[in-house]
Amino acid sequence: MRLANRVAATKASGIRKIFDLAADLKNPVNLSIGEPDFAVPSPVRDAACEAIRAGRSGYTPTQGNREFRRALLESMNGKYSDSQVLVTSAVSGALTLAYLSLLEQGDEILVPDPYFVSYKQLAHVVGATPVFYDTYPKWKADPAGIEKLITPRTRAFILGSPANPTGAVYTREELAAIAAVLKKHDIVALSDEIYSAFCYGCEFVSFGEVYENTLVMDGFSKSHAMTGWRLGYAAGPEELIEAMTKFQQFTFVCAPAPVQAAGIVALRTDVSEQIAVYAKKRDLIYSGLIAAGYEVEKPDGAFYILPKVPRGTDVEFVGECVKNNLLVIPGSVFSEKATHFRIAYTAPEEKIREGLEILRRLR
Ligand code: PLP
């Protein structure tokens, strides 16, 4: 079969290779999974069941269920108007539509290194080039460094805060300094805010608050543990939302109707207890890694931590971990460098302790 060139250009996620390696392990300590380990809050589950029973199973408008959209606009404190919001098939849907709408063959998008895998691979899907801005070793971008990478082909900039895989959370001042560079060169920002609920003792600031020309993307996969429900949204410049809506019409069509109905309830459902549990897990994993002698930056958000490997390459070290029944991910899955490994602390406390004990022995 003759496949399109974009197939070869796009690499399959390296995470899957770890799952293949792990297939033979019995009851491994699994600190590799980027999904919350708490249940979807029961009022949200009830709302979805009720919507299904009530027969709310048809297509919704392409932009999304009207009532849900209204609730979303309210939750964003009236910053956006109705024509500036689009309900999407989770943040992955929003990212896909944004890349399709903004990037031509040969265009460049500024992508953080380390990155969430899709930021890089979606560029290849649309024939664009990801240009990496370095955030090593403290996981923060340097605005002057970003400016040096801007060329006449630069069309967009993407940032996640709180970030996967680093857990970094940008302050208002840090975002404003980046925004000043983007504004000078009139570059649109894509802001992935999927971990906005997961900030530990720090303020979450949306890039949309400091820079007008920003597409904000958020969703319910992480905050409400709804990874398989596929619900998210994008908000930002009307022209871009209109373009994305056009592509949604011919691709995703709409996010699942009963899930959109449940989204109204999700917006009203407090998850602060679940977040408090994750703050404790963050403390446990960070202090455990420091005590074991790992070189690691303290993450302020999300549910990942990215320590430096103690020796060799990331793949070699993760191989040792797997042999010792611990699943973590090589940093090079999320980076052009091979020096770190990602731990997702979305596991019960006793599993995190077991994982730390294995890491202490391997140090
Ligand atoms: N963005 C980031 C930074 C993520 O870590 C993920 C999932 O791991 C996504 C987006 C995709 O999330 P979803 O499509 O479930 O909303």
Short mmCIF file of C-alpha atoms in Angstrom, two decimals, residues 69-274:
data_model
loop_
_atom_site.label_atom_id
_atom_site.label_comp_id
_atom_site.label_asym_id
_atom_site.label_seq_id
_atom_site.Cartn_x
_atom_site.Cartn_y
_atom_site.Cartn_z
CA ARG A 69 -20.98 26.59 25.92
CA ARG A 70 -22.80 29.13 28.06
CA ALA A 71 -21.50 27.42 31.21
CA LEU A 72 -17.96 27.41 29.79
CA LEU A 73 -18.12 31.12 28.98
CA GLU A 74 -19.28 31.83 32.54
CA SER A 75 -16.48 29.70 33.98
CA MET A 76 -14.02 31.89 32.06
CA ASN A 77 -15.49 34.98 33.75
CA GLY A 78 -16.95 36.51 30.62
CA LYS A 79 -13.53 37.01 28.98
CA TYR A 80 -14.75 35.41 25.75
CA SER A 81 -17.88 35.79 23.65
CA ASP A 82 -19.93 32.93 22.18
CA SER A 83 -18.12 33.09 18.82
CA GLN A 84 -14.78 32.66 20.60
CA VAL A 85 -15.35 29.22 22.08
CA LEU A 86 -15.47 25.75 20.54
CA VAL A 87 -16.24 22.49 22.33
CA THR A 88 -13.75 19.86 21.17
CA SER A 89 -12.99 16.16 21.41
CA ALA A 90 -10.72 16.85 24.38
CA VAL A 91 -7.50 18.85 24.13
CA SER A 92 -6.12 16.47 21.49
CA GLY A 93 -9.04 17.48 19.28
CA ALA A 94 -8.37 21.15 19.90
CA LEU A 95 -4.65 20.76 19.17
CA THR A 96 -5.36 18.91 15.91
CA LEU A 97 -7.80 21.57 14.69
CA ALA A 98 -5.45 24.39 15.71
CA TYR A 99 -2.48 22.90 13.84
CA LEU A 100 -4.66 22.27 10.77
CA SER A 101 -5.89 25.86 10.87
CA LEU A 102 -2.57 27.63 11.41
CA LEU A 103 0.24 25.70 9.76
CA GLU A 104 1.17 25.21 6.12
CA GLN A 105 3.74 22.85 4.66
CA GLY A 106 7.18 24.25 5.62
CA ASP A 107 5.89 26.57 8.34
CA GLU A 108 7.53 26.53 11.75
CA ILE A 109 6.02 26.20 15.19
CA LEU A 110 8.00 26.92 18.36
CA VAL A 111 7.75 23.91 20.66
CA PRO A 112 9.18 23.57 24.17
CA ASP A 113 11.82 20.92 24.82
CA PRO A 114 10.80 18.79 26.75
CA TYR A 115 7.34 18.68 25.12
CA PHE A 116 4.07 16.82 25.23
CA VAL A 117 4.49 14.36 22.32
CA SER A 118 1.63 15.71 20.19
CA TYR A 119 3.15 19.21 20.00
CA LYS A 120 5.95 17.75 17.88
CA GLN A 121 4.17 14.98 15.98
CA LEU A 122 1.13 17.05 14.93
CA ALA A 123 3.57 19.45 13.24
CA HIS A 124 4.76 16.52 11.12
CA VAL A 125 1.16 15.50 10.40
CA VAL A 126 0.50 18.90 8.78
CA GLY A 127 3.95 19.10 7.11
CA ALA A 128 5.26 21.85 9.39
CA THR A 129 8.58 21.91 11.25
CA PRO A 130 8.76 21.90 15.04
CA VAL A 131 11.51 24.28 16.20
CA PHE A 132 12.46 23.54 19.79
CA TYR A 133 13.04 26.14 22.46
CA ASP A 134 15.15 24.76 25.26
CA THR A 135 13.78 24.74 28.81
CA TYR A 136 16.57 22.65 30.39
CA PRO A 137 17.51 22.43 33.25
CA LYS A 138 14.86 24.35 35.24
CA TRP A 139 12.04 23.68 32.75
CA LYS A 140 11.45 27.34 31.98
CA ALA A 141 11.72 29.09 28.61
CA ASP A 142 14.12 31.96 28.09
CA PRO A 143 12.32 34.74 26.15
CA ALA A 144 15.57 35.91 24.50
CA GLY A 145 16.25 32.31 23.43
CA ILE A 146 12.78 32.11 21.91
CA GLU A 147 13.30 35.35 20.00
CA LYS A 148 16.52 34.03 18.42
CA LEU A 149 14.58 31.11 16.92
CA ILE A 150 11.97 33.27 15.17
CA THR A 151 12.21 33.26 11.35
CA PRO A 152 9.90 34.50 8.58
CA ARG A 153 8.37 30.97 8.61
CA THR A 154 7.44 31.04 12.31
CA ARG A 155 3.65 30.85 12.48
CA ALA A 156 2.86 29.76 16.02
CA PHE A 157 4.23 29.15 19.49
CA ILE A 158 3.02 26.47 21.90
CA LEU A 159 3.36 26.22 25.64
CA GLY A 160 1.88 24.00 28.35
CA SER A 161 1.66 25.26 31.91
CA PRO A 162 1.47 23.28 34.17
CA ALA A 163 3.61 21.16 31.87
CA ASN A 164 3.85 17.53 30.91
CA PRO A 165 6.48 16.01 31.41
CA THR A 166 8.22 18.54 33.69
CA GLY A 167 5.48 19.71 36.09
CA ALA A 168 6.68 23.30 35.60
CA VAL A 169 4.19 26.11 36.23
CA TYR A 170 4.91 29.55 34.75
CA THR A 171 4.36 32.70 36.80
CA ARG A 172 2.50 35.73 35.46
CA GLU A 173 5.80 37.60 35.03
CA GLU A 174 7.41 34.73 33.11
CA LEU A 175 4.41 34.47 30.78
CA ALA A 176 4.33 38.24 30.26
CA ALA A 177 8.02 38.25 29.24
CA ILE A 178 7.34 35.55 26.62
CA ALA A 179 4.19 37.36 25.48
CA ALA A 180 6.23 40.54 24.84
CA VAL A 181 8.44 38.64 22.36
CA LEU A 182 5.46 37.05 20.59
CA LYS A 183 3.66 40.37 20.36
CA LYS A 184 6.71 42.05 18.82
CA HIS A 185 6.71 39.44 16.04
CA ASP A 186 2.93 39.02 15.87
CA ILE A 187 2.96 35.28 16.57
CA VAL A 188 -0.11 33.41 17.78
CA ALA A 189 0.25 31.44 21.02
CA LEU A 190 -1.32 28.04 21.66
CA SER A 191 -1.73 27.55 25.39
CA ASP A 192 -2.34 24.00 26.60
CA GLU A 193 -3.94 24.42 30.01
CA ILE A 194 -5.11 20.84 30.55
CA TYR A 195 -3.38 20.69 33.98
CA SER A 196 -4.73 24.07 35.15
CA ALA A 197 -6.42 22.44 38.17
CA PHE A 198 -3.14 20.82 39.28
CA CYS A 199 -1.18 23.69 40.86
CA TYR A 200 0.37 23.07 44.26
CA GLY A 201 0.70 26.17 46.38
CA CYS A 202 1.05 28.45 43.38
CA GLU A 203 -1.29 30.52 41.24
CA PHE A 204 -2.44 29.21 37.86
CA VAL A 205 -2.16 31.94 35.23
CA SER A 206 -3.64 31.45 31.77
CA PHE A 207 -1.48 32.67 28.88
CA GLY A 208 -4.72 34.19 27.58
CA GLU A 209 -4.61 36.65 30.49
CA VAL A 210 -1.27 38.12 29.41
CA TYR A 211 -1.52 37.88 25.61
CA GLU A 212 -4.60 38.59 23.52
CA ASN A 213 -3.46 36.57 20.50
CA THR A 214 -3.74 33.26 22.37
CA LEU A 215 -5.76 30.12 21.79
CA VAL A 216 -6.47 28.61 25.20
CA MET A 217 -7.17 24.86 25.33
CA ASP A 218 -8.43 23.01 28.36
CA GLY A 219 -10.55 19.96 29.13
CA PHE A 220 -11.80 17.43 31.63
CA SER A 221 -9.46 14.47 31.02
CA LYS A 222 -7.18 15.23 33.94
CA SER A 223 -9.14 17.48 36.34
CA HIS A 224 -12.15 15.14 36.40
CA ALA A 225 -10.37 11.91 35.41
CA MET A 226 -12.46 11.81 32.21
CA THR A 227 -9.63 10.71 29.88
CA GLY A 228 -11.80 8.30 27.93
CA TRP A 229 -14.79 10.61 27.71
CA ARG A 230 -13.10 12.98 25.23
CA LEU A 231 -14.26 16.43 26.29
CA GLY A 232 -12.43 19.73 26.02
CA TYR A 233 -12.65 23.19 24.54
CA ALA A 234 -10.72 25.96 22.87
CA ALA A 235 -11.20 29.69 23.38
CA GLY A 236 -9.52 32.59 21.66
CA PRO A 237 -9.43 34.76 18.52
CA GLU A 238 -12.71 34.53 16.62
CA GLU A 239 -11.05 34.02 13.24
CA LEU A 240 -9.13 30.99 14.49
CA ILE A 241 -12.15 29.49 16.28
CA GLU A 242 -14.15 29.87 13.06
CA ALA A 243 -11.46 28.04 11.07
CA MET A 244 -11.27 25.26 13.67
CA THR A 245 -15.07 24.94 13.66
CA LYS A 246 -14.98 24.45 9.89
CA PHE A 247 -12.48 21.60 10.22
CA GLN A 248 -14.38 20.11 13.16
CA GLN A 249 -17.45 19.88 10.92
CA PHE A 250 -15.58 17.55 8.54
CA THR A 251 -13.58 15.58 11.10
CA PHE A 252 -14.74 15.11 14.71
CA VAL A 253 -18.24 16.59 13.95
CA CYS A 254 -18.89 17.13 17.67
CA ALA A 255 -17.76 15.95 21.08
CA PRO A 256 -19.98 13.10 22.41
CA ALA A 257 -23.43 14.55 23.21
CA PRO A 258 -24.07 12.86 26.61
CA VAL A 259 -20.55 13.81 27.70
CA GLN A 260 -21.17 17.46 26.82
CA ALA A 261 -24.33 17.33 28.97
CA ALA A 262 -22.25 15.91 31.84
CA GLY A 263 -19.66 18.65 31.23
CA ILE A 264 -22.13 21.22 32.57
CA VAL A 265 -22.13 19.33 35.88
CA ALA A 266 -18.34 18.81 35.76
CA LEU A 267 -17.84 22.58 35.58
CA ARG A 268 -19.76 22.90 38.85
CA THR A 269 -18.03 19.96 40.57
CA ASP A 270 -15.25 20.84 42.94
CA VAL A 271 -12.15 18.64 42.63
CA SER A 272 -10.00 20.38 45.25
CA GLU A 273 -9.93 17.29 47.49
CA GLN A 274 -8.48 15.19 44.68
#
